[in-house]
Short mmCIF file of C-alpha atoms and ligand atoms in Angstrom, two decimals:
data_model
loop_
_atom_site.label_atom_id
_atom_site.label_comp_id
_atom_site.label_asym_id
_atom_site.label_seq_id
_atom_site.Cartn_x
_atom_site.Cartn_y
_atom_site.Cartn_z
CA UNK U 18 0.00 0.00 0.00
CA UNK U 19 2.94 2.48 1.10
CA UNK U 20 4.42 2.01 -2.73
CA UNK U 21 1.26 2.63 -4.41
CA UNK U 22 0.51 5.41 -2.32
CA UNK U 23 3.77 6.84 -2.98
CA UNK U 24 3.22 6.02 -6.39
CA UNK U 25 0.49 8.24 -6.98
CA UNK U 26 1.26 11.92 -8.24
CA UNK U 27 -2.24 13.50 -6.56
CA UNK U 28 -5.76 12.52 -6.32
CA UNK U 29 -8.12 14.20 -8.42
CA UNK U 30 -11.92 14.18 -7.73
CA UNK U 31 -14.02 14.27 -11.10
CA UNK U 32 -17.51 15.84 -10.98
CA UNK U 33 -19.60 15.06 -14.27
CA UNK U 34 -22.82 16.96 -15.30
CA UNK U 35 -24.91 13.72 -15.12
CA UNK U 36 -25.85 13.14 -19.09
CA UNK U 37 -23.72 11.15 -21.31
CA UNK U 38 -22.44 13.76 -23.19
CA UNK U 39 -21.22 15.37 -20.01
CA UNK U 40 -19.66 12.02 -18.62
CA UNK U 41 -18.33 10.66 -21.86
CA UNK U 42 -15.22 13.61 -22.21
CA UNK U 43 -14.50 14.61 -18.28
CA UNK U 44 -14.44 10.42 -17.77
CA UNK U 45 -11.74 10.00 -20.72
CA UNK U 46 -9.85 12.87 -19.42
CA UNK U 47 -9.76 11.77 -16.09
CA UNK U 48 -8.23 8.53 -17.83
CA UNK U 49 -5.47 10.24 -19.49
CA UNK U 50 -4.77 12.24 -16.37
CA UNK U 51 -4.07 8.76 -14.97
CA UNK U 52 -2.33 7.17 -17.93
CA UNK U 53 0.18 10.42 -16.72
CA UNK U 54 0.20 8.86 -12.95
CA UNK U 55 -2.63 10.49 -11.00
CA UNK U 56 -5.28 8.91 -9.11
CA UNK U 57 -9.11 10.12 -10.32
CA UNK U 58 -12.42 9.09 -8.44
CA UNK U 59 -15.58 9.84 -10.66
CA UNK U 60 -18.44 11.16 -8.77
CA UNK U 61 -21.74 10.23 -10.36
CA UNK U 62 -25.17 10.73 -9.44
CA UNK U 63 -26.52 7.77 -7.06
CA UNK U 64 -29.37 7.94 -9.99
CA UNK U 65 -26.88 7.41 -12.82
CA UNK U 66 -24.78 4.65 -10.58
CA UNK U 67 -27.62 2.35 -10.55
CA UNK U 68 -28.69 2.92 -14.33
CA UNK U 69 -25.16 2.60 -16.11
CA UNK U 70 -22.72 0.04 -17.29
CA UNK U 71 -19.91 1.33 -16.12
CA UNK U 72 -16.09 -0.87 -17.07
CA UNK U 73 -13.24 1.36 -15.87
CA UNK U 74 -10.53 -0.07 -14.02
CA UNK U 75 -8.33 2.92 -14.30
CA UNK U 76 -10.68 5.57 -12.66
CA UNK U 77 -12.83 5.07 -9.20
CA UNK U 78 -16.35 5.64 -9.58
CA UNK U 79 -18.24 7.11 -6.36
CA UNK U 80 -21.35 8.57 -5.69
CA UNK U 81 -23.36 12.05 -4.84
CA UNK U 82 -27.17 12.65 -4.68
CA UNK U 83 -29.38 14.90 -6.52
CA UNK U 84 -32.42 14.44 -4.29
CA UNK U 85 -33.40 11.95 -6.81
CA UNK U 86 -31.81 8.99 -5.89
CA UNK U 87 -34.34 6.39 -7.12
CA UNK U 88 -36.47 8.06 -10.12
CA UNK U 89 -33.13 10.55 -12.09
CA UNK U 90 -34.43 13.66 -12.96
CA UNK U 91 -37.43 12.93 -15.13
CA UNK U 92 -39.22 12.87 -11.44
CA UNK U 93 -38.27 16.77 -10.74
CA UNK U 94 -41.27 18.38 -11.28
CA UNK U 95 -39.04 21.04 -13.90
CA UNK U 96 -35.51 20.97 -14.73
CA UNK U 97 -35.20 24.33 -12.30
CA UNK U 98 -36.16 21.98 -9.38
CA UNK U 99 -33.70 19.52 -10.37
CA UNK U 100 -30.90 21.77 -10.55
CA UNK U 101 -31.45 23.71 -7.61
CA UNK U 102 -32.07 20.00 -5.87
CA UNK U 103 -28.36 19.02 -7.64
CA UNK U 104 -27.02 21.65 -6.44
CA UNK U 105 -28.50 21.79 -2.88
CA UNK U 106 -27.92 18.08 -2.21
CA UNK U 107 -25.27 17.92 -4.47
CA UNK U 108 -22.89 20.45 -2.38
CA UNK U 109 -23.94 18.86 0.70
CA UNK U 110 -22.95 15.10 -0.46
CA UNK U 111 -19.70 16.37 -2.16
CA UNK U 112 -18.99 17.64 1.07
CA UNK U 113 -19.51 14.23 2.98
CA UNK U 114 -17.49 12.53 -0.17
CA UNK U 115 -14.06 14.73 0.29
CA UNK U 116 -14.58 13.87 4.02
CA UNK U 117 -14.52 10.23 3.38
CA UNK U 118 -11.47 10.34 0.87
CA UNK U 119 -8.99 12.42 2.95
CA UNK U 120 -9.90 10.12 5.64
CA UNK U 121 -8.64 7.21 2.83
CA UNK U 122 -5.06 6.63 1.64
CA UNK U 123 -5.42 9.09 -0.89
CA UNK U 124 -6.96 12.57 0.36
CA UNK U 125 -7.98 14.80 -2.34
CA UNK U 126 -5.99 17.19 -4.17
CA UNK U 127 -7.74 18.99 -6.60
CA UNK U 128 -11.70 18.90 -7.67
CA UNK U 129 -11.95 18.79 -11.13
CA UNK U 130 -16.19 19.68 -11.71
CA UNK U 131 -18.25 19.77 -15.24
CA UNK U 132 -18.52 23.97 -15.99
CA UNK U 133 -22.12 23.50 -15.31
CA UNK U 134 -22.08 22.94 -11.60
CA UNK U 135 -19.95 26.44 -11.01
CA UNK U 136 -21.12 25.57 -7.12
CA UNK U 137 -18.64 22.74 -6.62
CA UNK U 138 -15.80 25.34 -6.56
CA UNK U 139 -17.33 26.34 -3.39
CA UNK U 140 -17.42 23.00 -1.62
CA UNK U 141 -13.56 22.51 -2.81
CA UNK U 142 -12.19 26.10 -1.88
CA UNK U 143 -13.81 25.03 1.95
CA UNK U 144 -11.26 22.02 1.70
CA UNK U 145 -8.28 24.47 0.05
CA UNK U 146 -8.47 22.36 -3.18
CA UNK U 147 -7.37 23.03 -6.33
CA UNK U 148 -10.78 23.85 -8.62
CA UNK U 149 -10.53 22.98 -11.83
CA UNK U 150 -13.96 23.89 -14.23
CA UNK U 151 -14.41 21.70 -17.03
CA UNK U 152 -15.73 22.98 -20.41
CA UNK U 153 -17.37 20.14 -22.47
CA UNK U 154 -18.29 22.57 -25.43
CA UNK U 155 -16.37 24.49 -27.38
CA UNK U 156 -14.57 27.74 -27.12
CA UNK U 157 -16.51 29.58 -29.70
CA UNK U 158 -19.35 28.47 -27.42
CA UNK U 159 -18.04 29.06 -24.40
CA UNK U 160 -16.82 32.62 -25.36
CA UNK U 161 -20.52 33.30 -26.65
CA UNK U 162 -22.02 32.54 -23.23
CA UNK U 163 -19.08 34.75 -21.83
CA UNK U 164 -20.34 37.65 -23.49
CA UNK U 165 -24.15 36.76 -23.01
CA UNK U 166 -23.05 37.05 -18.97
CA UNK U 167 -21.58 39.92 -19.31
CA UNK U 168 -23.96 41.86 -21.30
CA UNK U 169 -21.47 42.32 -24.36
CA UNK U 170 -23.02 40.39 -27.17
CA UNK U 171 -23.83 43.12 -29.97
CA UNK U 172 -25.89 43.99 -31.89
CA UNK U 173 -28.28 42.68 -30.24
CA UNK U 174 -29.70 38.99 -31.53
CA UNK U 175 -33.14 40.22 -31.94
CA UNK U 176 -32.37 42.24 -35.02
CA UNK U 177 -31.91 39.48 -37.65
CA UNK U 178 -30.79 41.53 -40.25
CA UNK U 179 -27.44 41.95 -38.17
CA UNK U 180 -24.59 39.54 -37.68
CA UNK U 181 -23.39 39.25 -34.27
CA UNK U 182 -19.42 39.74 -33.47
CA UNK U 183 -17.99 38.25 -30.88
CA UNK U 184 -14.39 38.39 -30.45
CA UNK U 185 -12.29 34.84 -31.79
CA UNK U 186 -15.38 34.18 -33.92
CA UNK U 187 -16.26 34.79 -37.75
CA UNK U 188 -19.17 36.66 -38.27
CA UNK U 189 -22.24 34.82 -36.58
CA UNK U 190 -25.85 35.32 -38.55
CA UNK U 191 -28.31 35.22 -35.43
CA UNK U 192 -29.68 31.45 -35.89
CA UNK U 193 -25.70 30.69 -35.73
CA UNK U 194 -26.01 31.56 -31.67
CA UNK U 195 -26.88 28.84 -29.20
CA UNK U 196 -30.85 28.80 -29.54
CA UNK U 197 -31.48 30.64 -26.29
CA UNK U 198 -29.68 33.29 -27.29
CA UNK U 199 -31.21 33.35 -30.99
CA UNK U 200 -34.84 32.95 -29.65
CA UNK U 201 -34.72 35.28 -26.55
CA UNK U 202 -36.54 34.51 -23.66
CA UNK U 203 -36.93 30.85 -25.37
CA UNK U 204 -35.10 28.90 -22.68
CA UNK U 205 -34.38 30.59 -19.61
CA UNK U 206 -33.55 28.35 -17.13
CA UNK U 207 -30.76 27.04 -19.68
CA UNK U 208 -29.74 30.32 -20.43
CA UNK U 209 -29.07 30.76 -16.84
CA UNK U 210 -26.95 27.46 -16.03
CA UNK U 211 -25.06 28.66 -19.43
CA UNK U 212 -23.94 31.87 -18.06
CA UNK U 213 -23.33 30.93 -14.33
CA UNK U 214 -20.61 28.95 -15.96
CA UNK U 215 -18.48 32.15 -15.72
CA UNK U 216 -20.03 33.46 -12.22
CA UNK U 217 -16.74 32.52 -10.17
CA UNK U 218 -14.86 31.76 -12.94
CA UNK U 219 -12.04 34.13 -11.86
CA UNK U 220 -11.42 32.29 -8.62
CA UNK U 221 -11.09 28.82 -10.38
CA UNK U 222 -7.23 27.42 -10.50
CA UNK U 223 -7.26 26.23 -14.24
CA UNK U 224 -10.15 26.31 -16.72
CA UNK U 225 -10.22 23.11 -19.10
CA UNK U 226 -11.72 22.88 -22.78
CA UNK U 227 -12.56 20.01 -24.49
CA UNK U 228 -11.30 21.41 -27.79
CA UNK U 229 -7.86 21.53 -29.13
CA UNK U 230 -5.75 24.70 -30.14
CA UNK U 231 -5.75 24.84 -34.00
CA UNK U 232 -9.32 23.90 -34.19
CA UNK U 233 -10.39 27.60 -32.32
CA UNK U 234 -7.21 29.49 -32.28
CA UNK U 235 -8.33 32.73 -32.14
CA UNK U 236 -11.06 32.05 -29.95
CA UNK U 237 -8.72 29.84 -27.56
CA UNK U 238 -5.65 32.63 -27.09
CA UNK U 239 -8.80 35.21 -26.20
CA UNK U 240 -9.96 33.15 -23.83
CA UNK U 241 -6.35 32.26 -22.08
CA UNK U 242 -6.26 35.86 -21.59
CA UNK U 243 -9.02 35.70 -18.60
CA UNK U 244 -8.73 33.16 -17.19
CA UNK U 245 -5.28 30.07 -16.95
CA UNK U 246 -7.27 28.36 -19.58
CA UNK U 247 -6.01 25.24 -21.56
CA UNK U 248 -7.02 22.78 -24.15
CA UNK U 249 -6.55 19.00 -23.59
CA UNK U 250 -8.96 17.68 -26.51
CA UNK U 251 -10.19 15.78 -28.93
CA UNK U 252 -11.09 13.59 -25.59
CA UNK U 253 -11.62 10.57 -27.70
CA UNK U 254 -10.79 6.95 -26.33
CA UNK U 255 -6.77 6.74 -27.46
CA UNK U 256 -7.35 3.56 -29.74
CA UNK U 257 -8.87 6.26 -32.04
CA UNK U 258 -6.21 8.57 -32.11
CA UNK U 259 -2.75 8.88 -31.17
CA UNK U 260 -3.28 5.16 -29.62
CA UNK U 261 -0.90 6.28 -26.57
CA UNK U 262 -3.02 4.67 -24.04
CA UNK U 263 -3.51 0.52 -24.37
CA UNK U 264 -6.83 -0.59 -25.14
CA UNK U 265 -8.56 2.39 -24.40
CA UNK U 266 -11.31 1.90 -26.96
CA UNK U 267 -14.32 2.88 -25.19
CA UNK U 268 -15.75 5.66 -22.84
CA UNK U 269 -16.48 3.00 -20.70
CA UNK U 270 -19.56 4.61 -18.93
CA UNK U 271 -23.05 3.77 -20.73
CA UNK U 272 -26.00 5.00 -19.98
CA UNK U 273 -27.58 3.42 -23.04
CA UNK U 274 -27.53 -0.44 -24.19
CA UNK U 275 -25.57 -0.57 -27.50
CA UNK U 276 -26.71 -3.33 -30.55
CA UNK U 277 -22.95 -3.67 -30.81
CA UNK U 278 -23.05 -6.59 -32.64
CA UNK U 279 -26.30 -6.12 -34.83
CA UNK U 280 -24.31 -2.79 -36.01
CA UNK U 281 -20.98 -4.29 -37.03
CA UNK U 282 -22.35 -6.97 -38.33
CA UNK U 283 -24.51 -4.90 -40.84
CA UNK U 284 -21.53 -2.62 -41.07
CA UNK U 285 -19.47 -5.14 -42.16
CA UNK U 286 -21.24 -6.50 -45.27
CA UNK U 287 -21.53 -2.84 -47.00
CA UNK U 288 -18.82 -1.16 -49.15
CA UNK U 289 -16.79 1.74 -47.92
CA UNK U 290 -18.06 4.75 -47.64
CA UNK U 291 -21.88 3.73 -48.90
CA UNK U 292 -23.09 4.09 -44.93
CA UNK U 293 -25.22 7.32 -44.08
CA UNK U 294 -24.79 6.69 -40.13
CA UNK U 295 -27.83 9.23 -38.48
CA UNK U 296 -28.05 9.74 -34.54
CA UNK U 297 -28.94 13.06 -32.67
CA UNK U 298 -27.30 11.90 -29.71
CA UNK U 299 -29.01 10.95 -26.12
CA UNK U 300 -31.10 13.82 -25.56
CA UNK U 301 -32.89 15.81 -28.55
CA UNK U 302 -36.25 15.35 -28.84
CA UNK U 303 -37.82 15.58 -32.48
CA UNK U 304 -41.00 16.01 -33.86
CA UNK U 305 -43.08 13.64 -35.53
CA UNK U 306 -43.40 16.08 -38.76
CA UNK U 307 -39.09 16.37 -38.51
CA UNK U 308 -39.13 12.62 -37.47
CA UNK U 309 -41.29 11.61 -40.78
CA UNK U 310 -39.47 14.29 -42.93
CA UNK U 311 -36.12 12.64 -42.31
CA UNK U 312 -37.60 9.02 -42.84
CA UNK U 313 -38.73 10.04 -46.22
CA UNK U 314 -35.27 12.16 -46.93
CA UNK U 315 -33.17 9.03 -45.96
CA UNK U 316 -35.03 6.43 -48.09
CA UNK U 317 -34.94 9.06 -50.97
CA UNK U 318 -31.63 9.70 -50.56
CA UNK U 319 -30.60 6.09 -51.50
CA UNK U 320 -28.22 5.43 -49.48
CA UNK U 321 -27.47 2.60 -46.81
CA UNK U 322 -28.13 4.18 -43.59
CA UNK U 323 -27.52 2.98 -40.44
CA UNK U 324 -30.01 5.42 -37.56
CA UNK U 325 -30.13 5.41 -34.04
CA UNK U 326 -33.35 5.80 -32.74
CA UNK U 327 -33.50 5.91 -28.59
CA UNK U 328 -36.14 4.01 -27.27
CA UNK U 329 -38.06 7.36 -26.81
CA UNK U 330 -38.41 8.66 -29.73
CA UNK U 331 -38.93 5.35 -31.47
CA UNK U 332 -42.97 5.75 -31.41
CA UNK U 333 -42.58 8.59 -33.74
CA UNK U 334 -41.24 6.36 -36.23
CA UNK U 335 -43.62 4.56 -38.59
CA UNK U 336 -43.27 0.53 -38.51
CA UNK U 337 -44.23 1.19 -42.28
CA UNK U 338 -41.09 2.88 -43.00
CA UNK U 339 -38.99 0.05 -40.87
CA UNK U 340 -40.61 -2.57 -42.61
CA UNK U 341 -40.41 -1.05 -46.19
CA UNK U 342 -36.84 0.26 -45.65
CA UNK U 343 -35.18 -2.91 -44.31
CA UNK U 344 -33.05 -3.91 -46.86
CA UNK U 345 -31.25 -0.10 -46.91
CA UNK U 346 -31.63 0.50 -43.64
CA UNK U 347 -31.18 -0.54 -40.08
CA UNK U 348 -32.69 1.16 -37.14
CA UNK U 349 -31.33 0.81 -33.69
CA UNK U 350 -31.86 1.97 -30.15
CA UNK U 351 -28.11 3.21 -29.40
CA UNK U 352 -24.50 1.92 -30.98
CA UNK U 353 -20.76 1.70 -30.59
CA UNK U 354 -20.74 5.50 -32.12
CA UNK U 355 -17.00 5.39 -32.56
CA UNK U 356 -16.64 1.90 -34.14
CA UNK U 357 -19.23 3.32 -36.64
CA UNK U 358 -17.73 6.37 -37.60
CA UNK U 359 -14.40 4.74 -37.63
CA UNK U 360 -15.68 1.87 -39.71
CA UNK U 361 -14.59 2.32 -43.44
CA UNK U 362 -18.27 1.38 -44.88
CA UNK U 363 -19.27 5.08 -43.55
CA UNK U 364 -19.41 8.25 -45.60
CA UNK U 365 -21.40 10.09 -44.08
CA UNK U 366 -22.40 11.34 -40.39
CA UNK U 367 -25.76 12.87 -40.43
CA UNK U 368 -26.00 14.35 -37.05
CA UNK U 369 -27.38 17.07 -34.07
CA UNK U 370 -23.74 18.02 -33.94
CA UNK U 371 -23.71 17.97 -30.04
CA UNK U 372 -19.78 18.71 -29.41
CA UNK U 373 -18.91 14.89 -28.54
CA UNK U 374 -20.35 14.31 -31.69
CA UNK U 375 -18.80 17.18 -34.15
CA UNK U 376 -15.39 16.47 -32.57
CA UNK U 377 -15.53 12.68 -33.03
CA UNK U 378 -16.77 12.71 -36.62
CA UNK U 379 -14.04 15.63 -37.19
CA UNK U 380 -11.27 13.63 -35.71
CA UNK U 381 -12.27 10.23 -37.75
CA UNK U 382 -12.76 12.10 -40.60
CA UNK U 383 -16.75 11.64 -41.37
CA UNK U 384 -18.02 13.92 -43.65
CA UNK U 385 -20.99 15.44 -41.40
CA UNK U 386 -24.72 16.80 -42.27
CA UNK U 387 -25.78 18.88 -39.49
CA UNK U 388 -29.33 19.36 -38.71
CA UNK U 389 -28.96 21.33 -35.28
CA UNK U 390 -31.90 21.04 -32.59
CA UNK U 391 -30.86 22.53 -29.61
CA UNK U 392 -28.13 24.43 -27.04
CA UNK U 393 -24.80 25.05 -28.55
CA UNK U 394 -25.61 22.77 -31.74
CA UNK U 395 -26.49 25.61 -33.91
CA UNK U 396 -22.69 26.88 -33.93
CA UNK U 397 -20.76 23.47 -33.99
CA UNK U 398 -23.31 23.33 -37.34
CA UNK U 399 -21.51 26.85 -38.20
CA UNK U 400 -18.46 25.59 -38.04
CA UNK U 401 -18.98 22.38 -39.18
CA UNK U 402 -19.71 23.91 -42.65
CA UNK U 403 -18.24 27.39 -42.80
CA UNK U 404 -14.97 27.09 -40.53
CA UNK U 405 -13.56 23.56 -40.86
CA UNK U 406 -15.38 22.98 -44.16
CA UNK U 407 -15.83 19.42 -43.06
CA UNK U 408 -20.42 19.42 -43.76
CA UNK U 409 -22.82 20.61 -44.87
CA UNK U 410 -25.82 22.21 -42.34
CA UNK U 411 -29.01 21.17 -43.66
CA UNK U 412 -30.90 24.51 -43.90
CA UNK U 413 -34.86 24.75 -41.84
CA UNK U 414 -38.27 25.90 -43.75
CA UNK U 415 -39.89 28.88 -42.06
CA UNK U 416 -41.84 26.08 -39.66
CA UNK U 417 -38.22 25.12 -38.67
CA UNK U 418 -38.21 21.56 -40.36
CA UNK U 419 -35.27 20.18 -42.56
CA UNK U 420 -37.90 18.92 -45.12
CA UNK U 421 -36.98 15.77 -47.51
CA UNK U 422 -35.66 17.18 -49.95
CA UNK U 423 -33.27 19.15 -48.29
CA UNK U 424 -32.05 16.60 -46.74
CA UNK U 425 -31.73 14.08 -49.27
CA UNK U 426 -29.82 17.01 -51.80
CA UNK U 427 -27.35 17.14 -48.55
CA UNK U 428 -26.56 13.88 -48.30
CA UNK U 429 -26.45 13.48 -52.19
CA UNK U 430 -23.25 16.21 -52.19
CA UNK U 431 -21.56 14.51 -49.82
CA UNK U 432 -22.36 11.67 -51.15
CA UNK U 433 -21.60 11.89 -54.63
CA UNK U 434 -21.52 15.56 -55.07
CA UNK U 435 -18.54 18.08 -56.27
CA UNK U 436 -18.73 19.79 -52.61
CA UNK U 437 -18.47 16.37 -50.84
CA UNK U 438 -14.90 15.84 -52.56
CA UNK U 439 -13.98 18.97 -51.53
CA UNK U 440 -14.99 18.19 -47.76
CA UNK U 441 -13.64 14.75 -47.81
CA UNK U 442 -10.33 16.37 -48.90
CA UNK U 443 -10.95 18.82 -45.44
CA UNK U 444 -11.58 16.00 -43.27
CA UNK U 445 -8.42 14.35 -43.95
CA UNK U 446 -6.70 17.13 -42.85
CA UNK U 447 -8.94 17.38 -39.62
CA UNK U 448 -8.33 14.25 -38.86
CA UNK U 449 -4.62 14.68 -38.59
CA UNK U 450 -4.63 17.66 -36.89
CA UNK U 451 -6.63 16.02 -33.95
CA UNK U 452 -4.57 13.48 -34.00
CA UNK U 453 -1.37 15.67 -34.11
CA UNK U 454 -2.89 17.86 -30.96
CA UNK U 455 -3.04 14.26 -28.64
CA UNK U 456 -0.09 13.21 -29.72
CA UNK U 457 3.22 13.52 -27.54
CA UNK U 458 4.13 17.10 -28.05
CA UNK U 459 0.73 18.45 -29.79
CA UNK U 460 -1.20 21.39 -28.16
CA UNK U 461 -3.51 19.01 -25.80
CA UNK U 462 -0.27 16.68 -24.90
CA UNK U 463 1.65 19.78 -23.69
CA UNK U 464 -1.24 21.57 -21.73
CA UNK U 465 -1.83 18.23 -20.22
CA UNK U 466 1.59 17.98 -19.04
CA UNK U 467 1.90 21.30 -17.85
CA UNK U 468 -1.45 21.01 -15.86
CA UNK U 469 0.02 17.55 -14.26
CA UNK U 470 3.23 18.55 -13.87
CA UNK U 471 1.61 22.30 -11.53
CA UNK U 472 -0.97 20.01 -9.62
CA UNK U 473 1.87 17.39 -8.68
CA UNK U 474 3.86 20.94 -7.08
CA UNK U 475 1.21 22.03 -5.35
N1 UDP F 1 -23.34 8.04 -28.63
C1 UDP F 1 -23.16 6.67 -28.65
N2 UDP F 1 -24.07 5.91 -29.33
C2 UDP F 1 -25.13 6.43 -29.98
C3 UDP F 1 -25.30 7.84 -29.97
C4 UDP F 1 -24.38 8.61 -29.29
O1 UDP F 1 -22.20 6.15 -28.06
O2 UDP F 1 -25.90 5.65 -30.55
C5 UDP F 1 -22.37 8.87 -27.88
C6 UDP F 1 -21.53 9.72 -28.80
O3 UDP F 1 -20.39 9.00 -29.21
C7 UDP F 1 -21.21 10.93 -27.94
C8 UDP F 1 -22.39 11.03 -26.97
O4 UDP F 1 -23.08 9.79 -27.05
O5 UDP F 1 -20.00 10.75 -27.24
C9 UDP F 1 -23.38 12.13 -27.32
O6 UDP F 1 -22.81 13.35 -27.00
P1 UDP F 1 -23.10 14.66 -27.86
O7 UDP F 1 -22.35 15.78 -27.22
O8 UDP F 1 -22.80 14.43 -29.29
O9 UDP F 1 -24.65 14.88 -27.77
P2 UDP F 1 -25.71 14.95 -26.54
O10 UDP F 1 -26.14 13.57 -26.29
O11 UDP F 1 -25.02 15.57 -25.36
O12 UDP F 1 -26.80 15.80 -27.11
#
């Protein structure tokens, strides 16, 4: 015990926002922070503990409450509840957590926290802690809701004739803003938990993105003026990128059941790059119209597509369609995401562009569609098509739905198209460049170093 306690470099306590996408990149960080010889304890929601299939042997996994121990939050009468609930129970718990680990072999050195629970700095300061916020969006998106917080975004978004400027960033047309901020007063209670991100901000130790330099630069070296902020992304599993860490292939935290083998199965007997692959992620909710518009688009779009339909939203789909489309297409409830987009039978990622999703069809070089639905989604679709080059955004009617056509021309480009060569060419280079910023010496590498190398010191 004395060895392995010597052994370990500092123990760092990692605070999720409890939805995959939240847990997916702090939980891979964590495991490169111990590939680099720290020890890191995940701290997910009693909730979440009992619902997931979780296989990490490199990280700990405890527990907090959210006040909703047995139901998760679909019980809290409004997502304000819950999050004043998470945080109220949530500070309290963390509290009794860092308690019971200093009273362990390995007392706590530093709380690393998702950027969306800005109230965990407070519990850690009360133990003299090193705070660490964590960013799971990009910088572009982060520096937006900066400037939202402090009042600075101009013009203002409600005069959509303007473009809004915002310092790092091209030129944004309104509906390129996160939603809330393009519809104003649409989503307050979001808007809120997206600006409180920066309300102690200042008093944080280190402020972590999960982007990588050359992606934002502009963006990133405005940002690292505020605050001691750093990038340490693309926080893919290493297998899939620089391949620095052995078998580490997965996330290894799922909160969904995956049709693994169904999906590489099916993968397996197309031709490369014939695959449309289609998933909006684990939380967007669409509506039947959008749901029946994209059904239509795919099938027209005659392609082999492989969609992910969550067990929620799979009522809005027709068994018609299922039936009729079977021999093109093969629906499932969740997959392996990043053994299909690394799989060589797919050429196209038609997706919400959530940031785990943008940055892993970026870095394994998927050609994207982007049909945005929510939160920051709207500008990853931006710069999905305008900055990187690396999509296509499929473009709403005036009732807001990407209607068949549309998205069957979209795919079609990519596809087969004069643009889609163009974009393939960009995605190559993409997928080097994330590659090149995990690798030893890239931008991520470095700052990861340099952030191990302060909190060992301390
Ligand atoms: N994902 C997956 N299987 C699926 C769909 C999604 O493993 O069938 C993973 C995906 O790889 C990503 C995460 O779920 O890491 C979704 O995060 P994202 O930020 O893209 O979207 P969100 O779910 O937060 O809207």
């Amino acid at each position: 015990m004395d060895m392995e306690r010597k052994a370990c470099r500092g123990h760092v306590l990692v605070l999720p926002f409890p939805s995959q996408g939240h847990i997916n990149p702090i939980l891979q960080f964590s495991k490169r922070l111990v590939s680099k010889g720290l020890k890191a304890t995940l701290a997910v929601t009693i909730f979440i503990s009992k619902s997931m299939n979780a296989k990490t042997n490199s990280v700990d996994i405890e527990t907090i409450s959210d006040g909703f121990d047995d139901d998760g939050f679909t019980k809290a009468d409004c997502f304000q509840t819950y999050l004043s609930c998470l945080k109220e129970r949530g500070s309290e718990t963390l509290t009794e957590l860092i308690k019971k680990l200093n009273d362990s072999d390995y007392p706590v050195k530093c709380v690393m926290y998702d950027a969306f629970l800005p109230w965990a700095l407070d519990v850690a300061k009360e133990f003299g802690l090193v705070t660490v916020p964590f960013f799971t969006q990009s910088c572009a998106v982060d520096n937006i809701y900066y400037h939202a917080q402090q009042g600075l975004l101009s013009p203002p978004p409600q005069d959509v004739s303007s473009t809004v400027s915002v310092p790092g960033l091209p030129p944004l047309e309104p509906q390129d803003l996160p939603c809330f901020l393009y519809v104003v007063g649409s989503d307050p209670v979001y808007l809120a938990l997206v600006v409180n991100q920066f309300s102690n901000l200042d008093e944080a130790d280190w402020v972590l993105v999960n982007s990588f330099d050359s992606l934002e630069n502009e963006v990133v070296e405005q940002m690292a003026k505020l605050w001691r902020l750093r990038t340490i992304g693309p926080t893919l599993p290493s297998m899939y990128l620089e391949k620095g860490i052995e078998d580490d292939k997965d996330y290894n935290l799922n909160l969904f059941n995956p049709d693994t083998t169904m999906c590489m199965n099916w993968l397996n007997n197309r031709l490369s790059g014939t695959v449309v692959y289609v998933s909006f992620g684990s939380i967007a909710v669409l509506g039947v119209e959008q749901m029946e518009e994209l059904a239509l688009g795919l099938r027209m779009s005659n392609s082999y597509i492989l969609w992910v339909v969550r067990a929620s939203e799979r009522d809005k789909l027709s068994n018609k369609f299922v039936d009729e489309a079977s021999e093109k297409c093969l629906v499932v409830s969740w997959c392996p995401q990043l053994d299909v987009l690394a799989h060589k039978a797919v050429g196209c990622f038609v997706t919400h562009c959530g940031w785990n999703s943008t940055l892993e069809g970026l870095s394994l070089g998927v050609p994207m569609v982007g049909l945005p639905q929510w939160a920051d989604q709207t500008t990853n679709a931006k710069y999905v098509e305008d900055v990187w080059e690396v999509g296509i955004r499929a473009r709403v009617d005036d009732q807001g739905i990407v209607r068949k056509e549309e998205l069957e021309l979209c795919i079609r480009e990519i596809m087969e198209g004069k643009r889609g060569e163009l974009i393939k060419k960009n995605t190559i280079k993409w997928k080097s460049l994330a590659k090149e910023a995990v690798d030893k010496g890239g931008s991520s590498d470095n700052n990861i170093d340099e952030f191990v190398a302060q909190l060992v010191s301390t």
